[in-house]
Each structure stands twice: as structure tokens, then as C-alpha cells.
JSON list of C-alpha atoms in Angstrom, two decimals:
[
{"chain": "A", "resi": 1, "resn": "GLY", "atom": "CA", "xyz": [107.39, 154.62, 20.61]},
{"chain": "A", "resi": 2, "resn": "GLN", "atom": "CA", "xyz": [110.96, 153.40, 20.87]},
{"chain": "A", "resi": 3, "resn": "ASN", "atom": "CA", "xyz": [112.26, 151.02, 23.52]},
{"chain": "A", "resi": 4, "resn": "ILE", "atom": "CA", "xyz": [115.66, 149.73, 23.59]},
{"chain": "A", "resi": 5, "resn": "ASP", "atom": "CA", "xyz": [117.00, 147.29, 26.44]},
{"chain": "A", "resi": 6, "resn": "GLN", "atom": "CA", "xyz": [120.41, 146.08, 27.13]},
{"chain": "A", "resi": 7, "resn": "PRO", "atom": "CA", "xyz": [122.50, 145.24, 30.47]},
{"chain": "A", "resi": 8, "resn": "THR", "atom": "CA", "xyz": [123.87, 148.13, 32.28]},
{"chain": "A", "resi": 9, "resn": "GLU", "atom": "CA", "xyz": [127.02, 146.26, 33.16]},
{"chain": "A", "resi": 10, "resn": "MET", "atom": "CA", "xyz": [129.07, 143.25, 32.56]},
{"chain": "A", "resi": 11, "resn": "THR", "atom": "CA", "xyz": [132.23, 141.94, 34.10]},
{"chain": "A", "resi": 12, "resn": "ALA", "atom": "CA", "xyz": [134.54, 139.46, 32.25]},
{"chain": "A", "resi": 13, "resn": "THR", "atom": "CA", "xyz": [138.26, 138.14, 32.30]},
{"chain": "A", "resi": 14, "resn": "GLU", "atom": "CA", "xyz": [140.82, 138.78, 29.85]},
{"chain": "A", "resi": 15, "resn": "GLY", "atom": "CA", "xyz": [140.81, 136.01, 26.96]},
{"chain": "A", "resi": 16, "resn": "ALA", "atom": "CA", "xyz": [137.17, 135.04, 27.74]},
{"chain": "A", "resi": 17, "resn": "ILE", "atom": "CA", "xyz": [134.08, 135.53, 25.50]},
{"chain": "A", "resi": 18, "resn": "VAL", "atom": "CA", "xyz": [131.19, 138.14, 26.59]},
{"chain": "A", "resi": 19, "resn": "GLN", "atom": "CA", "xyz": [127.95, 138.34, 24.97]},
{"chain": "A", "resi": 20, "resn": "ILE", "atom": "CA", "xyz": [125.93, 141.72, 25.31]},
{"chain": "A", "resi": 21, "resn": "ASN", "atom": "CA", "xyz": [122.42, 141.50, 24.41]},
{"chain": "A", "resi": 22, "resn": "CYS", "atom": "CA", "xyz": [119.93, 144.10, 23.07]},
{"chain": "A", "resi": 23, "resn": "THR", "atom": "CA", "xyz": [116.15, 143.81, 22.93]},
{"chain": "A", "resi": 24, "resn": "TYR", "atom": "CA", "xyz": [114.24, 146.38, 20.97]},
{"chain": "A", "resi": 25, "resn": "GLN", "atom": "CA", "xyz": [110.60, 147.66, 20.01]},
{"chain": "A", "resi": 26, "resn": "THR", "atom": "CA", "xyz": [110.68, 150.35, 17.42]},
{"chain": "A", "resi": 27, "resn": "SER", "atom": "CA", "xyz": [108.01, 151.69, 14.84]},
{"chain": "A", "resi": 28, "resn": "GLY", "atom": "CA", "xyz": [109.86, 150.95, 11.87]},
{"chain": "A", "resi": 29, "resn": "PHE", "atom": "CA", "xyz": [113.19, 149.24, 11.41]},
{"chain": "A", "resi": 30, "resn": "ASN", "atom": "CA", "xyz": [116.21, 150.20, 9.11]},
{"chain": "A", "resi": 31, "resn": "GLY", "atom": "CA", "xyz": [118.77, 148.18, 10.77]},
{"chain": "A", "resi": 32, "resn": "LEU", "atom": "CA", "xyz": [120.50, 147.72, 14.07]},
{"chain": "A", "resi": 33, "resn": "PHE", "atom": "CA", "xyz": [124.06, 149.20, 15.07]},
{"chain": "A", "resi": 34, "resn": "TRP", "atom": "CA", "xyz": [126.72, 148.31, 17.63]},
{"chain": "A", "resi": 35, "resn": "TYR", "atom": "CA", "xyz": [128.97, 151.01, 18.71]},
{"chain": "A", "resi": 36, "resn": "GLN", "atom": "CA", "xyz": [131.97, 151.19, 21.09]},
{"chain": "A", "resi": 37, "resn": "GLN", "atom": "CA", "xyz": [132.56, 154.13, 23.08]},
{"chain": "A", "resi": 38, "resn": "HIS", "atom": "CA", "xyz": [135.44, 154.89, 25.62]},
{"chain": "A", "resi": 39, "resn": "ALA", "atom": "CA", "xyz": [134.87, 157.38, 28.46]},
{"chain": "A", "resi": 40, "resn": "GLY", "atom": "CA", "xyz": [134.88, 160.96, 27.14]},
{"chain": "A", "resi": 41, "resn": "GLU", "atom": "CA", "xyz": [135.23, 159.82, 23.37]},
{"chain": "A", "resi": 42, "resn": "ALA", "atom": "CA", "xyz": [132.75, 159.62, 20.72]},
{"chain": "A", "resi": 43, "resn": "PRO", "atom": "CA", "xyz": [131.21, 156.20, 19.72]},
{"chain": "A", "resi": 44, "resn": "THR", "atom": "CA", "xyz": [132.92, 154.29, 17.22]},
{"chain": "A", "resi": 45, "resn": "PHE", "atom": "CA", "xyz": [131.18, 152.03, 14.60]},
{"chain": "A", "resi": 46, "resn": "LEU", "atom": "CA", "xyz": [131.35, 148.20, 15.34]},
{"chain": "A", "resi": 47, "resn": "SER", "atom": "CA", "xyz": [128.76, 146.42, 13.39]},
{"chain": "A", "resi": 48, "resn": "TYR", "atom": "CA", "xyz": [125.53, 146.71, 11.25]},
{"chain": "A", "resi": 49, "resn": "ASN", "atom": "CA", "xyz": [122.68, 144.03, 10.79]},
{"chain": "A", "resi": 50, "resn": "VAL", "atom": "CA", "xyz": [119.57, 144.56, 8.67]},
{"chain": "A", "resi": 51, "resn": "LEU", "atom": "CA", "xyz": [118.95, 141.01, 7.83]},
{"chain": "A", "resi": 52, "resn": "ASP", "atom": "CA", "xyz": [118.41, 138.09, 10.39]},
{"chain": "A", "resi": 53, "resn": "GLY", "atom": "CA", "xyz": [121.70, 136.17, 11.01]},
{"chain": "A", "resi": 54, "resn": "LEU", "atom": "CA", "xyz": [125.16, 136.34, 12.17]},
{"chain": "A", "resi": 55, "resn": "GLU", "atom": "CA", "xyz": [127.73, 139.02, 11.11]},
{"chain": "A", "resi": 56, "resn": "GLU", "atom": "CA", "xyz": [131.19, 138.34, 11.83]},
{"chain": "A", "resi": 57, "resn": "LYS", "atom": "CA", "xyz": [134.06, 140.72, 11.92]},
{"chain": "A", "resi": 58, "resn": "GLY", "atom": "CA", "xyz": [137.33, 139.69, 13.61]},
{"chain": "A", "resi": 59, "resn": "ARG", "atom": "CA", "xyz": [136.87, 139.12, 17.14]},
{"chain": "A", "resi": 60, "resn": "PHE", "atom": "CA", "xyz": [133.48, 140.89, 17.18]},
{"chain": "A", "resi": 61, "resn": "SER", "atom": "CA", "xyz": [130.18, 139.40, 15.81]},
{"chain": "A", "resi": 62, "resn": "SER", "atom": "CA", "xyz": [126.81, 140.52, 15.89]},
{"chain": "A", "resi": 63, "resn": "PHE", "atom": "CA", "xyz": [123.53, 138.72, 15.46]},
{"chain": "A", "resi": 64, "resn": "LEU", "atom": "CA", "xyz": [119.92, 139.79, 14.66]},
{"chain": "A", "resi": 65, "resn": "SER", "atom": "CA", "xyz": [116.49, 138.14, 14.86]},
{"chain": "A", "resi": 66, "resn": "ARG", "atom": "CA", "xyz": [113.83, 140.68, 13.50]},
{"chain": "A", "resi": 67, "resn": "SER", "atom": "CA", "xyz": [110.82, 138.54, 14.39]},
{"chain": "A", "resi": 68, "resn": "LYS", "atom": "CA", "xyz": [112.02, 138.66, 18.12]},
{"chain": "A", "resi": 69, "resn": "GLY", "atom": "CA", "xyz": [113.25, 142.12, 18.26]},
{"chain": "A", "resi": 70, "resn": "TYR", "atom": "CA", "xyz": [116.85, 140.79, 19.50]},
{"chain": "A", "resi": 71, "resn": "SER", "atom": "CA", "xyz": [120.40, 141.31, 18.75]},
{"chain": "A", "resi": 72, "resn": "TYR", "atom": "CA", "xyz": [123.57, 140.35, 20.35]},
{"chain": "A", "resi": 73, "resn": "LEU", "atom": "CA", "xyz": [127.02, 141.51, 20.39]},
{"chain": "A", "resi": 74, "resn": "LEU", "atom": "CA", "xyz": [129.65, 138.70, 20.94]},
{"chain": "A", "resi": 75, "resn": "LEU", "atom": "CA", "xyz": [133.12, 139.98, 21.92]},
{"chain": "A", "resi": 76, "resn": "LYS", "atom": "CA", "xyz": [135.85, 136.88, 21.61]},
{"chain": "A", "resi": 77, "resn": "GLU", "atom": "CA", "xyz": [139.42, 136.76, 23.04]},
{"chain": "A", "resi": 78, "resn": "LEU", "atom": "CA", "xyz": [138.78, 139.75, 25.30]},
{"chain": "A", "resi": 79, "resn": "GLN", "atom": "CA", "xyz": [141.56, 142.25, 25.58]},
{"chain": "A", "resi": 80, "resn": "MET", "atom": "CA", "xyz": [141.88, 145.04, 28.43]},
{"chain": "A", "resi": 81, "resn": "LYS", "atom": "CA", "xyz": [141.44, 147.51, 25.60]},
{"chain": "A", "resi": 82, "resn": "ASP", "atom": "CA", "xyz": [137.81, 146.18, 25.10]},
{"chain": "A", "resi": 83, "resn": "SER", "atom": "CA", "xyz": [136.88, 147.85, 28.26]},
{"chain": "A", "resi": 84, "resn": "ALA", "atom": "CA", "xyz": [134.39, 150.29, 27.35]},
{"chain": "A", "resi": 85, "resn": "SER", "atom": "CA", "xyz": [130.53, 150.92, 26.90]},
{"chain": "A", "resi": 86, "resn": "TYR", "atom": "CA", "xyz": [128.61, 149.17, 24.06]},
{"chain": "A", "resi": 87, "resn": "LEU", "atom": "CA", "xyz": [125.93, 150.90, 22.43]},
{"chain": "A", "resi": 88, "resn": "CYS", "atom": "CA", "xyz": [122.99, 149.22, 20.70]},
{"chain": "A", "resi": 89, "resn": "ALA", "atom": "CA", "xyz": [121.04, 151.52, 18.37]},
{"chain": "A", "resi": 90, "resn": "VAL", "atom": "CA", "xyz": [118.21, 151.04, 16.05]},
{"chain": "A", "resi": 91, "resn": "LYS", "atom": "CA", "xyz": [117.74, 153.07, 12.91]},
{"chain": "A", "resi": 92, "resn": "ALA", "atom": "CA", "xyz": [113.85, 153.60, 12.27]},
{"chain": "A", "resi": 93, "resn": "ALA", "atom": "CA", "xyz": [112.61, 156.23, 10.15]},
{"chain": "A", "resi": 94, "resn": "GLY", "atom": "CA", "xyz": [115.05, 158.14, 7.83]},
{"chain": "A", "resi": 95, "resn": "ASN", "atom": "CA", "xyz": [118.53, 157.98, 9.25]},
{"chain": "A", "resi": 96, "resn": "LYS", "atom": "CA", "xyz": [117.54, 158.80, 12.96]},
{"chain": "A", "resi": 97, "resn": "LEU", "atom": "CA", "xyz": [119.20, 156.59, 15.38]},
{"chain": "A", "resi": 98, "resn": "THR", "atom": "CA", "xyz": [117.84, 155.69, 18.77]},
{"chain": "A", "resi": 99, "resn": "PHE", "atom": "CA", "xyz": [120.21, 154.24, 21.38]},
{"chain": "A", "resi": 100, "resn": "GLY", "atom": "CA", "xyz": [119.96, 151.81, 24.09]},
{"chain": "A", "resi": 101, "resn": "GLY", "atom": "CA", "xyz": [121.29, 153.01, 27.60]},
{"chain": "A", "resi": 102, "resn": "GLY", "atom": "CA", "xyz": [124.71, 151.17, 26.81]},
{"chain": "A", "resi": 103, "resn": "THR", "atom": "CA", "xyz": [126.48, 148.44, 28.33]},
{"chain": "A", "resi": 104, "resn": "ARG", "atom": "CA", "xyz": [129.63, 149.11, 30.38]},
{"chain": "A", "resi": 105, "resn": "VAL", "atom": "CA", "xyz": [132.03, 146.14, 30.06]},
{"chain": "A", "resi": 106, "resn": "LEU", "atom": "CA", "xyz": [134.87, 145.88, 32.41]},
{"chain": "A", "resi": 107, "resn": "VAL", "atom": "CA", "xyz": [137.61, 143.22, 31.42]},
{"chain": "A", "resi": 108, "resn": "LYS", "atom": "CA", "xyz": [139.75, 142.12, 34.42]},
{"chain": "A", "resi": 109, "resn": "PRO", "atom": "CA", "xyz": [143.32, 140.46, 34.09]},
{"chain": "B", "resi": 1, "resn": "GLY", "atom": "CA", "xyz": [140.51, 159.38, 9.67]},
{"chain": "B", "resi": 2, "resn": "ALA", "atom": "CA", "xyz": [137.62, 161.56, 10.83]},
{"chain": "B", "resi": 3, "resn": "VAL", "atom": "CA", "xyz": [134.99, 162.11, 8.45]},
{"chain": "B", "resi": 4, "resn": "VAL", "atom": "CA", "xyz": [132.83, 164.25, 10.69]},
{"chain": "B", "resi": 5, "resn": "SER", "atom": "CA", "xyz": [134.82, 166.90, 12.59]},
{"chain": "B", "resi": 6, "resn": "GLN", "atom": "CA", "xyz": [133.48, 168.73, 15.90]},
{"chain": "B", "resi": 7, "resn": "HIS", "atom": "CA", "xyz": [134.57, 171.92, 17.30]},
{"chain": "B", "resi": 8, "resn": "PRO", "atom": "CA", "xyz": [135.55, 172.87, 19.98]},
{"chain": "B", "resi": 9, "resn": "SER", "atom": "CA", "xyz": [136.20, 169.80, 22.06]},
{"chain": "B", "resi": 10, "resn": "ARG", "atom": "CA", "xyz": [136.11, 171.48, 25.37]},
{"chain": "B", "resi": 11, "resn": "VAL", "atom": "CA", "xyz": [134.47, 174.57, 26.34]},
{"chain": "B", "resi": 12, "resn": "ILE", "atom": "CA", "xyz": [134.12, 176.29, 29.78]},
{"chain": "B", "resi": 13, "resn": "CYS", "atom": "CA", "xyz": [131.66, 179.33, 29.72]},
{"chain": "B", "resi": 14, "resn": "LYS", "atom": "CA", "xyz": [130.11, 181.56, 32.07]},
{"chain": "B", "resi": 15, "resn": "SER", "atom": "CA", "xyz": [126.41, 181.37, 33.21]},
{"chain": "B", "resi": 16, "resn": "GLY", "atom": "CA", "xyz": [124.20, 183.34, 30.97]},
{"chain": "B", "resi": 17, "resn": "THR", "atom": "CA", "xyz": [126.43, 183.30, 27.86]},
{"chain": "B", "resi": 18, "resn": "SER", "atom": "CA", "xyz": [125.91, 181.47, 24.70]},
{"chain": "B", "resi": 19, "resn": "VAL", "atom": "CA", "xyz": [128.26, 178.78, 23.08]},
{"chain": "B", "resi": 20, "resn": "LYS", "atom": "CA", "xyz": [128.43, 177.66, 19.52]},
{"chain": "B", "resi": 21, "resn": "ILE", "atom": "CA", "xyz": [129.59, 174.06, 18.48]},
{"chain": "B", "resi": 22, "resn": "GLU", "atom": "CA", "xyz": [130.03, 173.21, 14.98]},
{"chain": "B", "resi": 23, "resn": "CYS", "atom": "CA", "xyz": [129.90, 169.90, 13.17]},
{"chain": "B", "resi": 24, "resn": "ARG", "atom": "CA", "xyz": [131.37, 169.31, 9.81]},
{"chain": "B", "resi": 25, "resn": "SER", "atom": "CA", "xyz": [131.17, 166.63, 7.40]},
{"chain": "B", "resi": 26, "resn": "LEU", "atom": "CA", "xyz": [134.68, 166.31, 5.93]},
{"chain": "B", "resi": 27, "resn": "ASP", "atom": "CA", "xyz": [134.43, 164.29, 2.65]},
{"chain": "B", "resi": 28, "resn": "PHE", "atom": "CA", "xyz": [130.55, 164.07, 1.99]},
{"chain": "B", "resi": 29, "resn": "GLN", "atom": "CA", "xyz": [127.62, 166.14, 1.71]},
{"chain": "B", "resi": 30, "resn": "ALA", "atom": "CA", "xyz": [124.98, 165.56, 4.58]},
{"chain": "B", "resi": 31, "resn": "THR", "atom": "CA", "xyz": [121.75, 166.91, 4.28]},
{"chain": "B", "resi": 32, "resn": "THR", "atom": "CA", "xyz": [120.78, 165.58, 7.64]},
{"chain": "B", "resi": 33, "resn": "MET", "atom": "CA", "xyz": [122.79, 165.69, 10.60]},
{"chain": "B", "resi": 34, "resn": "PHE", "atom": "CA", "xyz": [121.91, 165.01, 14.34]},
{"chain": "B", "resi": 35, "resn": "TRP", "atom": "CA", "xyz": [122.60, 166.38, 17.64]},
{"chain": "B", "resi": 36, "resn": "TYR", "atom": "CA", "xyz": [123.07, 164.35, 20.68]},
{"chain": "B", "resi": 37, "resn": "ARG", "atom": "CA", "xyz": [123.51, 165.14, 24.53]},
{"chain": "B", "resi": 38, "resn": "GLN", "atom": "CA", "xyz": [125.22, 162.30, 26.84]},
{"chain": "B", "resi": 39, "resn": "PHE", "atom": "CA", "xyz": [125.32, 162.62, 30.61]},
{"chain": "B", "resi": 40, "resn": "PRO", "atom": "CA", "xyz": [128.06, 160.92, 32.55]},
{"chain": "B", "resi": 41, "resn": "LYS", "atom": "CA", "xyz": [127.75, 157.28, 32.50]},
{"chain": "B", "resi": 42, "resn": "LYS", "atom": "CA", "xyz": [124.55, 157.44, 30.22]},
{"chain": "B", "resi": 43, "resn": "SER", "atom": "CA", "xyz": [123.70, 156.57, 26.79]},
{"chain": "B", "resi": 44, "resn": "LEU", "atom": "CA", "xyz": [123.02, 159.13, 24.00]},
{"chain": "B", "resi": 45, "resn": "MET", "atom": "CA", "xyz": [119.88, 161.26, 23.69]},
{"chain": "B", "resi": 46, "resn": "LEU", "atom": "CA", "xyz": [118.89, 162.39, 20.65]},
{"chain": "B", "resi": 47, "resn": "MET", "atom": "CA", "xyz": [118.31, 166.21, 20.83]},
{"chain": "B", "resi": 48, "resn": "ALA", "atom": "CA", "xyz": [117.20, 167.34, 17.33]},
{"chain": "B", "resi": 49, "resn": "THR", "atom": "CA", "xyz": [117.56, 166.38, 13.61]},
{"chain": "B", "resi": 50, "resn": "SER", "atom": "CA", "xyz": [119.34, 169.21, 11.60]},
{"chain": "B", "resi": 51, "resn": "ASN", "atom": "CA", "xyz": [117.96, 169.79, 7.91]},
{"chain": "B", "resi": 52, "resn": "GLU", "atom": "CA", "xyz": [119.96, 171.64, 5.59]},
{"chain": "B", "resi": 53, "resn": "GLY", "atom": "CA", "xyz": [118.07, 174.60, 4.23]},
{"chain": "B", "resi": 54, "resn": "SER", "atom": "CA", "xyz": [115.07, 174.06, 6.67]},
{"chain": "B", "resi": 55, "resn": "LYS", "atom": "CA", "xyz": [114.06, 174.14, 10.29]},
{"chain": "B", "resi": 56, "resn": "ALA", "atom": "CA", "xyz": [115.70, 171.62, 12.75]},
{"chain": "B", "resi": 57, "resn": "THR", "atom": "CA", "xyz": [113.21, 169.09, 14.18]},
{"chain": "B", "resi": 58, "resn": "TYR", "atom": "CA", "xyz": [113.52, 168.63, 17.79]},
{"chain": "B", "resi": 59, "resn": "GLU", "atom": "CA", "xyz": [112.84, 165.71, 19.99]},
{"chain": "B", "resi": 60, "resn": "GLN", "atom": "CA", "xyz": [110.19, 165.86, 22.69]},
{"chain": "B", "resi": 61, "resn": "GLY", "atom": "CA", "xyz": [111.36, 167.91, 25.76]},
{"chain": "B", "resi": 62, "resn": "VAL", "atom": "CA", "xyz": [114.14, 169.78, 24.13]},
{"chain": "B", "resi": 63, "resn": "GLU", "atom": "CA", "xyz": [113.86, 173.55, 24.14]},
{"chain": "B", "resi": 64, "resn": "LYS", "atom": "CA", "xyz": [114.12, 174.73, 20.63]},
{"chain": "B", "resi": 65, "resn": "ASP", "atom": "CA", "xyz": [114.65, 178.38, 21.82]},
{"chain": "B", "resi": 66, "resn": "LYS", "atom": "CA", "xyz": [117.52, 177.26, 23.99]},
{"chain": "B", "resi": 67, "resn": "PHE", "atom": "CA", "xyz": [119.49, 175.01, 21.62]},
{"chain": "B", "resi": 68, "resn": "LEU", "atom": "CA", "xyz": [119.48, 176.89, 18.46]},
{"chain": "B", "resi": 69, "resn": "ILE", "atom": "CA", "xyz": [120.40, 174.84, 15.31]},
{"chain": "B", "resi": 70, "resn": "ASN", "atom": "CA", "xyz": [121.40, 176.20, 12.02]},
{"chain": "B", "resi": 71, "resn": "HIS", "atom": "CA", "xyz": [122.24, 173.79, 8.86]},
{"chain": "B", "resi": 72, "resn": "ALA", "atom": "CA", "xyz": [123.33, 176.62, 6.55]},
{"chain": "B", "resi": 73, "resn": "SER", "atom": "CA", "xyz": [125.27, 174.35, 4.10]},
{"chain": "B", "resi": 74, "resn": "LEU", "atom": "CA", "xyz": [125.53, 170.61, 3.04]},
{"chain": "B", "resi": 75, "resn": "THR", "atom": "CA", "xyz": [128.77, 170.30, 5.33]},
{"chain": "B", "resi": 76, "resn": "LEU", "atom": "CA", "xyz": [128.15, 172.35, 8.24]},
{"chain": "B", "resi": 77, "resn": "SER", "atom": "CA", "xyz": [125.55, 172.22, 11.18]},
{"chain": "B", "resi": 78, "resn": "THR", "atom": "CA", "xyz": [125.86, 174.24, 14.16]},
{"chain": "B", "resi": 79, "resn": "LEU", "atom": "CA", "xyz": [124.38, 174.22, 17.78]},
{"chain": "B", "resi": 80, "resn": "THR", "atom": "CA", "xyz": [124.05, 177.25, 20.03]},
{"chain": "B", "resi": 81, "resn": "VAL", "atom": "CA", "xyz": [123.30, 176.74, 23.47]},
{"chain": "B", "resi": 82, "resn": "THR", "atom": "CA", "xyz": [121.84, 180.23, 24.48]},
{"chain": "B", "resi": 83, "resn": "SER", "atom": "CA", "xyz": [121.98, 181.57, 27.86]},
{"chain": "B", "resi": 84, "resn": "ALA", "atom": "CA", "xyz": [123.69, 178.74, 29.24]},
{"chain": "B", "resi": 85, "resn": "HIS", "atom": "CA", "xyz": [123.23, 177.45, 32.87]},
{"chain": "B", "resi": 86, "resn": "PRO", "atom": "CA", "xyz": [125.11, 175.05, 35.03]},
{"chain": "B", "resi": 87, "resn": "GLU", "atom": "CA", "xyz": [122.59, 172.46, 34.16]},
{"chain": "B", "resi": 88, "resn": "ASP", "atom": "CA", "xyz": [123.46, 172.46, 30.61]},
{"chain": "B", "resi": 89, "resn": "SER", "atom": "CA", "xyz": [126.84, 171.15, 31.44]},
{"chain": "B", "resi": 90, "resn": "SER", "atom": "CA", "xyz": [126.84, 167.91, 29.28]},
{"chain": "B", "resi": 91, "resn": "PHE", "atom": "CA", "xyz": [128.78, 166.11, 26.39]},
{"chain": "B", "resi": 92, "resn": "TYR", "atom": "CA", "xyz": [127.26, 167.01, 22.86]},
{"chain": "B", "resi": 93, "resn": "ILE", "atom": "CA", "xyz": [127.91, 165.15, 19.84]},
{"chain": "B", "resi": 94, "resn": "CYS", "atom": "CA", "xyz": [126.92, 165.24, 16.39]},
{"chain": "B", "resi": 95, "resn": "SER", "atom": "CA", "xyz": [126.70, 162.60, 13.79]},
{"chain": "B", "resi": 96, "resn": "ALA", "atom": "CA", "xyz": [126.07, 162.56, 10.12]},
{"chain": "B", "resi": 97, "resn": "SER", "atom": "CA", "xyz": [125.57, 159.64, 7.43]},
{"chain": "B", "resi": 98, "resn": "ARG", "atom": "CA", "xyz": [126.61, 159.30, 3.81]},
{"chain": "B", "resi": 99, "resn": "GLN", "atom": "CA", "xyz": [123.61, 159.28, 1.33]},
{"chain": "B", "resi": 100, "resn": "GLY", "atom": "CA", "xyz": [121.59, 155.91, 1.00]},
{"chain": "B", "resi": 101, "resn": "MET", "atom": "CA", "xyz": [119.67, 154.55, 3.99]},
{"chain": "B", "resi": 102, "resn": "ASN", "atom": "CA", "xyz": [121.79, 151.65, 5.24]},
{"chain": "B", "resi": 103, "resn": "THR", "atom": "CA", "xyz": [124.77, 153.58, 6.23]},
{"chain": "B", "resi": 104, "resn": "GLU", "atom": "CA", "xyz": [126.77, 153.75, 9.49]},
{"chain": "B", "resi": 105, "resn": "ALA", "atom": "CA", "xyz": [126.45, 157.17, 11.35]},
{"chain": "B", "resi": 106, "resn": "PHE", "atom": "CA", "xyz": [129.85, 158.90, 11.75]},
{"chain": "B", "resi": 107, "resn": "PHE", "atom": "CA", "xyz": [130.08, 160.93, 15.01]},
{"chain": "B", "resi": 108, "resn": "GLY", "atom": "CA", "xyz": [132.31, 163.87, 15.84]},
{"chain": "B", "resi": 109, "resn": "GLN", "atom": "CA", "xyz": [134.55, 163.89, 18.39]},
{"chain": "B", "resi": 110, "resn": "GLY", "atom": "CA", "xyz": [132.15, 165.42, 20.89]},
{"chain": "B", "resi": 111, "resn": "THR", "atom": "CA", "xyz": [132.14, 168.65, 22.82]},
{"chain": "B", "resi": 112, "resn": "ARG", "atom": "CA", "xyz": [132.55, 168.82, 26.75]},
{"chain": "B", "resi": 113, "resn": "LEU", "atom": "CA", "xyz": [130.51, 171.92, 27.87]},
{"chain": "B", "resi": 114, "resn": "THR", "atom": "CA", "xyz": [131.05, 173.27, 31.16]},
{"chain": "B", "resi": 115, "resn": "VAL", "atom": "CA", "xyz": [128.89, 176.06, 32.34]},
{"chain": "B", "resi": 116, "resn": "VAL", "atom": "CA", "xyz": [130.15, 178.02, 35.60]}
]
């Protein structure tokens, strides 16, 4: 079966850094994705990891350790507009994505 | 710009009626599309995999006779919620990926269905 865990909610201050962890246990692994979703909108793609290590893209970075079944999304220099839900998703067989429960991040001034 | 278009974005229907939601890939062909359902403050739950030219594959617990999926062309999949009830009210989202395994999923804008 598929099991993807991430914290439900996190709060951080504008300008700070927040790290969102994701652990997974899946049958098959073809990559891990992070998506951002604002309330009432569709998810938008942030990052993709298939090999171990860190992928950096501007203020956002994502890390993967396949042996540990672990990933994190790092958000730097937080802005108010970063308040959103962040979804960890694993691609297993074919193109099927299984999502974690999502982490709501609240950025405070 | 958007590469997957979903229509309508909002729909209100009466109990017992059916509603059709369309999902189109705009600049690529998608042999497979996915339909998700999302409850407030919850994550996306995969309902079914839509396969062009063949039957959809439904996830456990999803009623195939209630949520009819048709994928008649390489750019269009439809989800029809039949005999809708208030408990079917939800946010429905489709996704599609370009060919190749290691590609991101593009999501439609989502459809907010309210059954009254």
C-alpha cells in the first residue's frame, strides 16, 4: 500500500525559513513531487526529485533520501504569499500520483 | 499558460440530476488522465485513472456507476457525477502528464460542485 505522511500545519514568520518534512512508504518509486495549493485553486508544481540529494530552485529547495523514504521542502525568505498548503506526492506505478495529507503553512508578519 | 483546462469551474445542481465535468489537455496528447476529489482542508484523493480508448480504472471505494468516466480522445476526458446527492458536493480536479515517466502532472483549474 501507499503511506505518505507530512505535518498538518506549520507557522512561520515573514523572512524566515521553514522546512516541511515528508516520509513515505510506497510500492514502487518513480519520483517525489512537491506542489503548492492556495485555497480553492488547483495545485501548482514546485519541485521534482528522483535521485538522492538536494534540488534548488530559487527560494525553494527539495531534498530526497530514497533509502530513508524521506523528503523535505525548504522555503527560504518567506513571503506572505507563501501562505498555502504544500502537498508531497509520490509517483509509483505508471503516472499515478499519491498525495500526502498536505501541510498548511501560515506566514505571519 | 494553462496546459490542462477543466470546465466548468463551478456548478450548482439539484439533487438527483447529473453533472458532467470536462478535462482537456491543450498542447499535448494524454493517453492517461487522473481524476481527484478534494474535501475542504484535505488533500487530493485519487478517484480513478482515465484511459483513452478503454475503461477507466477506479480506486477502491469509488463507485464506478456513480462517477462515469469517458476518455474518447487523446485530449479529452469527462467525469459525470450521476444522480448527484449533497454528499457529492466537493472540489473535483483532473490532471494529465506529457509522455514519459518522469514528468510533472499538470492540473486543471478544478470544479467546485455543490448539490442542493
